[in-house]
Coordinates of C-alpha atoms and ligand atoms in Angstrom, one line a residue:
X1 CA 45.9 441.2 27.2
X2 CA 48.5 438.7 25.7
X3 CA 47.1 435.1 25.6
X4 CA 49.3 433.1 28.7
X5 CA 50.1 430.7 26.0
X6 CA 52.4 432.7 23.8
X7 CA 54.4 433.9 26.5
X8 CA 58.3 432.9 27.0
X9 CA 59.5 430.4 30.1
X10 CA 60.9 433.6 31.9
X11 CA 57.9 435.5 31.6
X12 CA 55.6 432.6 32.6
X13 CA 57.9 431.5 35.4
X14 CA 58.6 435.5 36.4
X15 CA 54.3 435.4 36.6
X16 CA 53.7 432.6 38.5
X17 CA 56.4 433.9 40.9
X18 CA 54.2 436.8 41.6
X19 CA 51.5 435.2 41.8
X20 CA 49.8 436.9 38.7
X21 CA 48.3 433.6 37.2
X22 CA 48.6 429.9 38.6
X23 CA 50.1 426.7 37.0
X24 CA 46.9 425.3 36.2
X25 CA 46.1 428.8 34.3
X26 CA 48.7 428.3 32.2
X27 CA 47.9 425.0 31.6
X28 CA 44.6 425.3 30.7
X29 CA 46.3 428.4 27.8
X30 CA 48.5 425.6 26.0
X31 CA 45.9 423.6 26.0
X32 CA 43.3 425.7 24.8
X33 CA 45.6 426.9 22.1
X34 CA 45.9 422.9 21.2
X35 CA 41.8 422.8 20.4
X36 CA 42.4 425.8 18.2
X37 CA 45.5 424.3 16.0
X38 CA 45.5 420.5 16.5
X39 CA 42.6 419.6 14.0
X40 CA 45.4 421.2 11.2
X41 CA 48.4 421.1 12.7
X42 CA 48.6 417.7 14.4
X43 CA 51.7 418.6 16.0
X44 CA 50.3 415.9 19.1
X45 CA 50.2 412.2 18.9
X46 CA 49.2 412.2 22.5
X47 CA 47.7 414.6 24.9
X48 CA 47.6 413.8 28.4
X49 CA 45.4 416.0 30.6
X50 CA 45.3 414.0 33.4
X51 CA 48.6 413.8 34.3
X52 CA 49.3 417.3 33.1
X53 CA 46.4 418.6 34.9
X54 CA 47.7 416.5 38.2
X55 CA 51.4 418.0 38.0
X56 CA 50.4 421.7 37.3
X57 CA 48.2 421.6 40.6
X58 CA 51.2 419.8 42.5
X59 CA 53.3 422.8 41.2
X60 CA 50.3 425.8 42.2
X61 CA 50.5 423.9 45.7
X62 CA 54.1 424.1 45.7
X63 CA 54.5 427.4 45.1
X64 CA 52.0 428.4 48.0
X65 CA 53.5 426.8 50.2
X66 CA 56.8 428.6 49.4
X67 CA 59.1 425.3 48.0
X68 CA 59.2 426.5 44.2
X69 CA 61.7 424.1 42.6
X70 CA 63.0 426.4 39.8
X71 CA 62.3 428.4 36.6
X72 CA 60.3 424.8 34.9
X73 CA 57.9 424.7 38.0
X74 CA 55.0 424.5 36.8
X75 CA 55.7 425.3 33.5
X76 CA 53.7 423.3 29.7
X77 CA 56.6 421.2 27.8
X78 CA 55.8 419.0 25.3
X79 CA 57.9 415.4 24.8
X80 CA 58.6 413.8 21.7
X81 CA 57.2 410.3 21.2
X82 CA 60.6 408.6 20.8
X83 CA 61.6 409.3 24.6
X84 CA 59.9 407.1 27.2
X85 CA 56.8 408.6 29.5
X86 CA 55.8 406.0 32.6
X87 CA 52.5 405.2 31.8
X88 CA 52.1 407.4 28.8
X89 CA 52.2 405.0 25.5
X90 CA 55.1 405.8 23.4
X91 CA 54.7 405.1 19.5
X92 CA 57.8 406.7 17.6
X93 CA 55.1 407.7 14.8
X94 CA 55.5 403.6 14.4
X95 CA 53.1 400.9 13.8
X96 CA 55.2 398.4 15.7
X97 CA 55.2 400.2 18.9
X98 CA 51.5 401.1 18.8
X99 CA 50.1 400.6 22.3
X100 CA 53.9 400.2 24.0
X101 CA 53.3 402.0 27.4
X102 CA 56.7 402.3 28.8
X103 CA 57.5 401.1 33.0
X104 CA 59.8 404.1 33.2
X105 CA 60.7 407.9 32.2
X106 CA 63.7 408.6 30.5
X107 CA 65.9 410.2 32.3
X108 CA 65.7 413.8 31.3
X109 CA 61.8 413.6 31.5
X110 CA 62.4 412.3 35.2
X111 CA 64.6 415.4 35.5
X112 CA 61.7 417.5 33.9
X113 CA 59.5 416.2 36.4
X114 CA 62.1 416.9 39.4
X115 CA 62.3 420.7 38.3
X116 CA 58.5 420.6 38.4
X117 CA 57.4 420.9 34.7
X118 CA 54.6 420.0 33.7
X119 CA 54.5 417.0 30.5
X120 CA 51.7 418.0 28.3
X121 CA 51.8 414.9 26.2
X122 CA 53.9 413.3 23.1
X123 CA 54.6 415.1 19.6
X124 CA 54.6 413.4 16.2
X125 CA 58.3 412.9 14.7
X126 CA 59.2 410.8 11.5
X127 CA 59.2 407.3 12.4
X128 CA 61.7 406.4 14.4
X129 CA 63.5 410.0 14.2
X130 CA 64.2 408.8 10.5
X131 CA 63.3 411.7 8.3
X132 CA 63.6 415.7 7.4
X133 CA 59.6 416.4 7.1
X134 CA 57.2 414.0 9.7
X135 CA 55.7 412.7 6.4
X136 CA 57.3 409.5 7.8
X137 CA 54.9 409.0 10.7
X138 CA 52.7 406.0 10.6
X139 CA 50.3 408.7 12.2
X140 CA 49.8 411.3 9.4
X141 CA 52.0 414.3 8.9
X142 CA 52.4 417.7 11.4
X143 CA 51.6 420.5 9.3
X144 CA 54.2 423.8 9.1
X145 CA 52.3 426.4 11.7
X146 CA 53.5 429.6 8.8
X147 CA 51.6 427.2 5.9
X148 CA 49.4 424.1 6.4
X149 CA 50.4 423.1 2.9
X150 CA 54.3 422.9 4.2
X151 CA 56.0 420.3 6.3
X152 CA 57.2 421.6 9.7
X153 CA 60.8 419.9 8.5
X154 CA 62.1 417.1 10.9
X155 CA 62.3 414.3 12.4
X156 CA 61.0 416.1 15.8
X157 CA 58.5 418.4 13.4
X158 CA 55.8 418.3 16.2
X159 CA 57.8 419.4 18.8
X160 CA 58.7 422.3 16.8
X161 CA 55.0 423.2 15.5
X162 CA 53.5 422.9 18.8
X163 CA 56.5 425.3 20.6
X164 CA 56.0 427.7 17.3
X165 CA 52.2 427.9 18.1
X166 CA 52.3 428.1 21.9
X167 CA 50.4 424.4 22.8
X168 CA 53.7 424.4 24.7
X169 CA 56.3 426.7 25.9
X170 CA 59.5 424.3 25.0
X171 CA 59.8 420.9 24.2
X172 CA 62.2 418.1 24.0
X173 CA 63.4 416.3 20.5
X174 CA 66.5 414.2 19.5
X175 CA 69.0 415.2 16.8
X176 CA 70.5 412.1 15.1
X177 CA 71.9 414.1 12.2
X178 CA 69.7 417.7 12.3
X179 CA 65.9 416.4 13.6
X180 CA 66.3 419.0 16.3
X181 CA 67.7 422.0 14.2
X182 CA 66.2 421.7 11.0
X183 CA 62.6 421.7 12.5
X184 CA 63.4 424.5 14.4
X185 CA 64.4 426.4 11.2
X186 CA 61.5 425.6 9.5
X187 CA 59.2 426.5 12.1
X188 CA 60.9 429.8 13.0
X189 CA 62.1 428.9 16.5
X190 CA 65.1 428.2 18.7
X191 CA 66.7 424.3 18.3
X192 CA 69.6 423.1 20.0
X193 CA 71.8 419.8 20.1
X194 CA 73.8 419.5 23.0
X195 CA 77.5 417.9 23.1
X196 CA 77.8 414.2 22.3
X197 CA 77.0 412.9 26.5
X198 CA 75.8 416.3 27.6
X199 CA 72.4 414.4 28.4
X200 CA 71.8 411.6 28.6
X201 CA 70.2 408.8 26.2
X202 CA 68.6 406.6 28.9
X203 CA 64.8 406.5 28.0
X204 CA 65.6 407.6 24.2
X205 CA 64.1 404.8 21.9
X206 CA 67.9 404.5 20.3
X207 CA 68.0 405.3 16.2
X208 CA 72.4 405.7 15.6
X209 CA 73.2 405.3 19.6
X210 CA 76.5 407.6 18.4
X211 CA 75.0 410.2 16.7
X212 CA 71.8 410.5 19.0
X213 CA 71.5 413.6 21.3
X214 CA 68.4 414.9 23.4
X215 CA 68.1 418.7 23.4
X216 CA 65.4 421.4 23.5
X217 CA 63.4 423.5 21.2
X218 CA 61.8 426.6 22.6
X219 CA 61.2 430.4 21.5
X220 CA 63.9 431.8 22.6
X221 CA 67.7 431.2 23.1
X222 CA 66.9 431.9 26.9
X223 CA 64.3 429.4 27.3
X224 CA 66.1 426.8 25.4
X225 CA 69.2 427.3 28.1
X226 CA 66.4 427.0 30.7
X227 CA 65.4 423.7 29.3
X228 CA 68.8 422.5 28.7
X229 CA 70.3 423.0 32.5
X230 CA 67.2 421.3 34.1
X231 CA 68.1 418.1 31.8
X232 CA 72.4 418.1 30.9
X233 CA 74.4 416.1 33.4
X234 CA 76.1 412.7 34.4
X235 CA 73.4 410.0 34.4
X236 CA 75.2 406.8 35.6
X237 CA 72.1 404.8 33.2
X238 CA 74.0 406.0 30.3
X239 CA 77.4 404.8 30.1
X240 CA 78.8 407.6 27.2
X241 CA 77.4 410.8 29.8
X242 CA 80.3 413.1 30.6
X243 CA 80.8 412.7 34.3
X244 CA 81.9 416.3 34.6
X245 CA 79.6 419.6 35.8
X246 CA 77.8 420.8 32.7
X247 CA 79.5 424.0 31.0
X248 CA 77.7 427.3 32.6
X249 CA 76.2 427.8 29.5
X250 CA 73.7 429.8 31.2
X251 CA 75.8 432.7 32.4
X252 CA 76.7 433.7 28.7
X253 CA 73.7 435.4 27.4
X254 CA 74.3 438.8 28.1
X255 CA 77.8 439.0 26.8
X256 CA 78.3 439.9 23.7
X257 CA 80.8 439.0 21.0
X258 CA 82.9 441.4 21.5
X259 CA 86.5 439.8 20.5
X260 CA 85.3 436.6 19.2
X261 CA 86.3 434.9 16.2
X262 CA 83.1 433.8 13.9
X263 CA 84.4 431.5 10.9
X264 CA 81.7 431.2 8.8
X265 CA 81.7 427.4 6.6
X266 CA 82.9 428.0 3.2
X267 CA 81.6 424.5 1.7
X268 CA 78.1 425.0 3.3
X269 CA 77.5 429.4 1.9
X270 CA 77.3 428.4 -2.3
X271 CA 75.8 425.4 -4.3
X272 CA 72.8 423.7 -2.7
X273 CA 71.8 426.4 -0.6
X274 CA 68.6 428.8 -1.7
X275 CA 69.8 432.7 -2.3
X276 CA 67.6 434.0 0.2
X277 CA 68.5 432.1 3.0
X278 CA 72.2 432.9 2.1
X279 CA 71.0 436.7 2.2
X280 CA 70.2 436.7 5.3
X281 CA 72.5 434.3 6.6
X282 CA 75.3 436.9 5.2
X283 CA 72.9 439.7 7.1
X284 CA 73.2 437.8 10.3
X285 CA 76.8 437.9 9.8
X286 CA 77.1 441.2 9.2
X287 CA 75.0 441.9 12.6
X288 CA 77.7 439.8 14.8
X289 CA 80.8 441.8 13.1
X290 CA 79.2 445.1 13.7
X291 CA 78.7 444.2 17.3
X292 CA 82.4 443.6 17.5
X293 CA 83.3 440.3 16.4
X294 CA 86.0 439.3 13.8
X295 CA 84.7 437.2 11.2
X296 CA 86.3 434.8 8.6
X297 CA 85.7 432.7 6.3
X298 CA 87.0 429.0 7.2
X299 CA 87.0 425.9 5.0
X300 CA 85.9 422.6 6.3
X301 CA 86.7 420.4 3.3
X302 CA 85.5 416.8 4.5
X303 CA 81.8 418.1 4.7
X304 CA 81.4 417.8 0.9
X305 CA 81.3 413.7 2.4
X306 CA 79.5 414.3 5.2
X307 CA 75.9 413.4 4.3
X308 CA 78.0 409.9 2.5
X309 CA 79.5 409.0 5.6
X310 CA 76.1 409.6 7.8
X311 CA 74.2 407.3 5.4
X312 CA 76.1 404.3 6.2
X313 CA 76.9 405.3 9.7
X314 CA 73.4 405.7 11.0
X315 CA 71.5 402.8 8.8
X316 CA 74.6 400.6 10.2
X317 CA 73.4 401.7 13.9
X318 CA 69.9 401.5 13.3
X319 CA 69.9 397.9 11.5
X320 CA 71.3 396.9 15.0
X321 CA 69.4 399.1 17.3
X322 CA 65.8 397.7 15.6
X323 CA 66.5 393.9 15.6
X324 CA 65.1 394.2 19.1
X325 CA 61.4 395.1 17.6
X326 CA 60.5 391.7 16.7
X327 CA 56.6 391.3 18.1
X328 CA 58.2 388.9 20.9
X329 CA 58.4 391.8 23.4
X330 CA 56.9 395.2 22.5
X331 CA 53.6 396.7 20.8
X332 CA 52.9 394.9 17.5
X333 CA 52.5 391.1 16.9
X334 CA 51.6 389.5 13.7
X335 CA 50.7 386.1 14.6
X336 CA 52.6 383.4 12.2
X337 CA 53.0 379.4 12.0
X338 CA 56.3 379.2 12.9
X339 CA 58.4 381.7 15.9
X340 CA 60.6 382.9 12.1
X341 CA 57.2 383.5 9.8
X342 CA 55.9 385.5 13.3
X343 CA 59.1 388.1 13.1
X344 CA 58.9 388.7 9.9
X345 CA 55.6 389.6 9.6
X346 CA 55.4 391.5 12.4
X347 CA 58.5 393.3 11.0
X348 CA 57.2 393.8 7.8
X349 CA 53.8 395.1 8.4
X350 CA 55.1 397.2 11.3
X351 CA 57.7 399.8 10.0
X352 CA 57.1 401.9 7.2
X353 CA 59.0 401.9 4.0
X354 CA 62.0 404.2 5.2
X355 CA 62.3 402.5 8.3
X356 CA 62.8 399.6 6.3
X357 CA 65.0 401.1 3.6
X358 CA 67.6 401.9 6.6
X359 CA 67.6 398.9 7.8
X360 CA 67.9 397.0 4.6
X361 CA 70.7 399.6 3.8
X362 CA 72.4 399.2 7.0
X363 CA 72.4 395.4 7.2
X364 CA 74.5 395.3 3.7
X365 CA 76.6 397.5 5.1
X366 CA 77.3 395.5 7.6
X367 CA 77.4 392.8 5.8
X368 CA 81.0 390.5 5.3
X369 CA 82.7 391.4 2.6
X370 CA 81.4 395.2 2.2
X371 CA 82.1 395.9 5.4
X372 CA 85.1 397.5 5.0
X373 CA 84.3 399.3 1.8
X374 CA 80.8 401.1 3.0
X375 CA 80.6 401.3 7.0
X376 CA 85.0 400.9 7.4
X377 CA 85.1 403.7 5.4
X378 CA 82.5 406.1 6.5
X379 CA 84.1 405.9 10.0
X380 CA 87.3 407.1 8.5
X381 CA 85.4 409.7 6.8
X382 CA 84.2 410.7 10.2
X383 CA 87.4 411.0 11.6
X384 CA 88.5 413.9 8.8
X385 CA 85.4 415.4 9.5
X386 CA 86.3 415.7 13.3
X387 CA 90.1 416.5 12.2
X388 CA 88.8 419.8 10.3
X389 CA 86.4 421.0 12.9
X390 CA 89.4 420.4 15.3
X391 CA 91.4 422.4 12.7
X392 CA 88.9 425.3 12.3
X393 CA 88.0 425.8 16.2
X394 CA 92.2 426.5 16.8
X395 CA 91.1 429.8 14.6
X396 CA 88.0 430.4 15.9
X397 CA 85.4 430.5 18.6
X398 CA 82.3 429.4 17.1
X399 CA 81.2 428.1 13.4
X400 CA 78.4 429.3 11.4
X401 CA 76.1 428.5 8.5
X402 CA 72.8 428.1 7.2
X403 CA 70.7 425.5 9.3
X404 CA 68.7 424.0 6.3
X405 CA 69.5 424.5 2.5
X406 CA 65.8 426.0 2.2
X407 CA 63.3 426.9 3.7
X408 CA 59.9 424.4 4.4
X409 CA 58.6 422.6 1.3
X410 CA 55.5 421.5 0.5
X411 CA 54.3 418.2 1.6
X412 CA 54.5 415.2 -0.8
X413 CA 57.8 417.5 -2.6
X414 CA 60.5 415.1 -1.7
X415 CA 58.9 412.0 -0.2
X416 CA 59.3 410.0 -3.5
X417 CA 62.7 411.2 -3.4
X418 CA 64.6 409.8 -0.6
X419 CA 67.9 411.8 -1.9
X420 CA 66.4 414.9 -2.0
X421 CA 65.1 414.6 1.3
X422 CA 68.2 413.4 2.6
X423 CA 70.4 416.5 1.7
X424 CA 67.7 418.5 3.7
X425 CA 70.1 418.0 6.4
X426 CA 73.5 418.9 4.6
X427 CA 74.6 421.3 7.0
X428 CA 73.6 420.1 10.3
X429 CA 74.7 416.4 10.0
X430 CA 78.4 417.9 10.1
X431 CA 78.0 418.2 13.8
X432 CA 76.9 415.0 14.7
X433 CA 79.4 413.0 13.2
X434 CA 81.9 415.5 14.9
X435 CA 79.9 415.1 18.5
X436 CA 79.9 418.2 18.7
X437 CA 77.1 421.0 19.9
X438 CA 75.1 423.0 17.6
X439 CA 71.8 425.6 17.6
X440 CA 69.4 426.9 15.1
X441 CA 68.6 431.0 15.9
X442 CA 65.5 432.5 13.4
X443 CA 67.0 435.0 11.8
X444 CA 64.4 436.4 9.3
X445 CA 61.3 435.3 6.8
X446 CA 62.0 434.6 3.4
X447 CA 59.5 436.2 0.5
X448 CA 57.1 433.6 1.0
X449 CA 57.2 434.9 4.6
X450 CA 58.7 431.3 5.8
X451 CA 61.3 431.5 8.6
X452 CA 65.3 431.3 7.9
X453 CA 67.3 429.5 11.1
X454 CA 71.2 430.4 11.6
X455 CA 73.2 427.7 13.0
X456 CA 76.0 428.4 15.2
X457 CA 78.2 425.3 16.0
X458 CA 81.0 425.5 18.4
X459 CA 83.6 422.9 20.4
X460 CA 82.5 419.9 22.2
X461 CA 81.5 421.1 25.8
X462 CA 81.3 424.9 23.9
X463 CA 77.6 425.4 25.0
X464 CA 79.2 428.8 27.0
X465 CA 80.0 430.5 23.9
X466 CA 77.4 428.6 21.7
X467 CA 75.1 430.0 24.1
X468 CA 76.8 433.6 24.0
X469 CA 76.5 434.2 20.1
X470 CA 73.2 432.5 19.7
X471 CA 71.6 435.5 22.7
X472 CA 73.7 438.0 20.1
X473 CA 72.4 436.6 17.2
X474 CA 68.8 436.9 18.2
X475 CA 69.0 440.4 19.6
X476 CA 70.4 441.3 16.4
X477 CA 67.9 439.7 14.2
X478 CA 65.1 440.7 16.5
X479 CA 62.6 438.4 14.9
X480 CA 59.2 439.1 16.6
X481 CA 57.1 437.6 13.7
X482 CA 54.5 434.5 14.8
X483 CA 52.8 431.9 12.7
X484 CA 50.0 432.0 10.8
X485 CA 48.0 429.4 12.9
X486 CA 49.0 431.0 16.2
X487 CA 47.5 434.2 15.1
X488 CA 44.2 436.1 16.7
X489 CA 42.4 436.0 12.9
X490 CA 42.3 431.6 13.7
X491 CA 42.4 431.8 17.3
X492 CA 39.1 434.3 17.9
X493 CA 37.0 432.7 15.0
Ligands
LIG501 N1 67.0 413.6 8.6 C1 68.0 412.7 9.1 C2 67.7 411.3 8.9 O1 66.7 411.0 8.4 C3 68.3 413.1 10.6 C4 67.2 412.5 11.4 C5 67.5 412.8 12.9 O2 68.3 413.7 13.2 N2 66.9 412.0 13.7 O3 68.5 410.4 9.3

């Protein structure tokens, strides 16, 4: 018999329906599965049975008394530590929030809770979001679940190893310029960042407030719609939430892409990016012509600046955005002689050394007389950027390239390099700066048996058709294979 734990939302859902296993059953799977793979993965900064075990029995008694709230009732998903939990402590993977338990949920983990899923506890991220590996956490680095040895890519790399394991079914990260994505990729599942003010950011510990997004990782392009629709919508706590209905991205998945026009990004299919995973990018290509859509090749020349543009745009938000962490009001204090010596020791024995690399980086910036040179001109930068996807999507439907230049590297590979580590997200910072909504599909295993991720990006408020060629894009890759750490050989020991 299958393990409950590595089945999909639909199937789960579809079997608590019927009554074949309860909520607490499935439950007590994930968390099983967690014994087995936590002591090497560490995918978890913080498991909370309690309240897990509390809301899967609210949703069993739900369900028998007939009021099933939709397909999340009852239903394992994992949070990522940068989004705040009501009594749940909420670190960012940083020393200066240890011990911060928030008064309030975020706003789409109150809308988890409304649809009746169940919050199995926090997952490990870079700290503060910042970073393409988890290395950065002040906790210790997730491992990749397909090689302990690998990173699990980031910045929401636990939320991607625990959903490519099964010690949850989905999970919620944020995407600030590919943490989402790029994860996903590397851990051989499904990652998606919504529109710019799809969901909304109220309960997100803010990193770049206009780059941020909220958006789910799951195993398949189903499930991550599932997750998506119970959390997208007008929140009035967040002021840049698109009051209108959400696109019906979920209606989409059986479609096709029949008639569509697939451009696929010159600037991001040559230098940079490793050969295999532009073999079976072009594969994956191949697979959406032959099931009927037209595809071209489109040229998107303001990308080459992209990654320039984001690192001054996003250190110049996050300079701001951190000033409030100053051991007056949250976790960490580092007592001093005078209010002045207090903050800066608490600030300097509280972040770790990228966190404070950003913020040094922003503040000049920032700073009179280099304003205009460094953060004036990565805005206009920003505006090209958003002129040539506006260009390319009055020729085409959706977008598509590679989701990360490689696949995972091995820990400690680019930590000493923060340039190296930086271009790790070449091709999906494109779509933040643009606001614009993006997903990563696995398409394939490279030789090394690593998994490749396609990323489809489409129009803002496109998450119909985004939605419509990821589905093709997975039936026509098919890819069935699971990670090594999810596998019977280390789960029957
Ligand atoms: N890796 C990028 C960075 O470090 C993106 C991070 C993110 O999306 N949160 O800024």
């Amino acid at each position: 018999m299958t393990d409950l734990a590595d089945l999909t939302i639909s199937e789960a859902s579809r079997g608590l329906d019927d009554g074949r296993f309860s909520a607490r059953e499935l439950l007590e799977a994930v968390l099983r599965r967690a014994t087995v793979t936590e002591a090497q993965l560490h995918g978890y900064l913080t498991i909370d049975r309690e309240g897990a075990f509390a809301a899967a029995d609210a949703a069993d008694r739900r369900r028998a008394a007939g009021g099933r709230r939709g397909p999340l009732d009852g239903i394992p998903i994992a949070l990522k530590d940068n989004l705040c939990t009501r009594g749940v402590e909420t670190t960012c993977a940083s020393q200066i929030l240890a011990g911060y338990v928030p008064p309030y949920d975020a706003t789409v983990v109150a809308r988890l809770r409304e649809a009746g899923a169940v919050a199995v506890g926090k997952t490990n991220l870079d700290e503060f979001a910042m970073g393409s590996s988890t290395e950065n956490s002040a906790y210790g680095p997730t491992r990749n679940p397909w090689d302990p040895e690998r990173v699990p890519g980031g910045s929401s790399g636990g939320s991607a190893a625990v959903v490519a394991v099964g010690s949850a079914f989905a999970a919620l990260g944020s995407d600030t310029g590919g943490s989402i994505r790029q994860p996903a990729a590397l851990c051989g599942i499904v990652g998606m960042k919504p529109t710019y003010g799809l969901v909304s950011r109220y309960g997100l510990v803010a990193f770049a407030s206009s780059l941020d997004q909220i958006g789910p990782l799951a195993r398949t392009v189903e499930d991550a719609a599932t997750v998506l629709a119970a959390v997208a919508g007008w929140d009035p706590h967040d002021a840049t939430s698109h009051p209108e209905e959400p696109p019906a991205f979920h209606r989409s998945l059986e479609r096709g892409v029949e008639g569509l026009r697939i451009g696929v990004v010159a600037e991001l299919m040559g230098a940079g990016i490793d050969p295999e995973v532009l073999a079976e990018t072009r594969a994956a290509v191949d697979r959406l012509a032959a099931a009927g859509a037209e595809v071209v090749e489109v040229g998107l020349p303001s990308v080459d600046y992209a990654l320039s543009a984001y690192y001054l745009i996003a250190p110049a938000e996050c300079s701001s955005n951190l000033a409030r962490f100053d051991g007056v009001r949250y976790g960490l204090r580092v007592e001093g002689g005078t209010a002045e010596e207090m903050m800066a020791r608490t600030r300097a024995e509280g972040f770790g050394a990228e966190v404070i690399r950003r913020i040094l980086l922003g503040t000049y910036a920032l700073s009179a007389g280099y304003y205009e040179a460094f953060y004036g001109q990565a805005q206009k930068v920003r505006t090209l950027i958003r002129r040539d996807f506006a260009a390319a999507y009055e020729t085409v439907d959706v977008l598509v390239s590679p989701t990360s230049p490689t696949t995972a590297f091995r820990l400690g590979e680019r930590a000493s390099d923060p340039l190296a580590m930086y271009y790790s997200d070449v091709c999906t910072i494109p779509s933040n700066l643009a606001g614009d909504p993006a997903i990563s599909v696995p398409i394939g295993l490279d030789s090394r048996g690593l998994p490749i991720g396609l990323q489809i990006m489409a129009p803002a408020l496109g998450e119909e058709v985004l939605f419509q060629v990821a589905a093709e894009v997975e039936r026509g890759a098919g890819f069935a294979a699971r990670p090594r750490l999810a596998s019977s050989e280390v789960m029957e020991p």
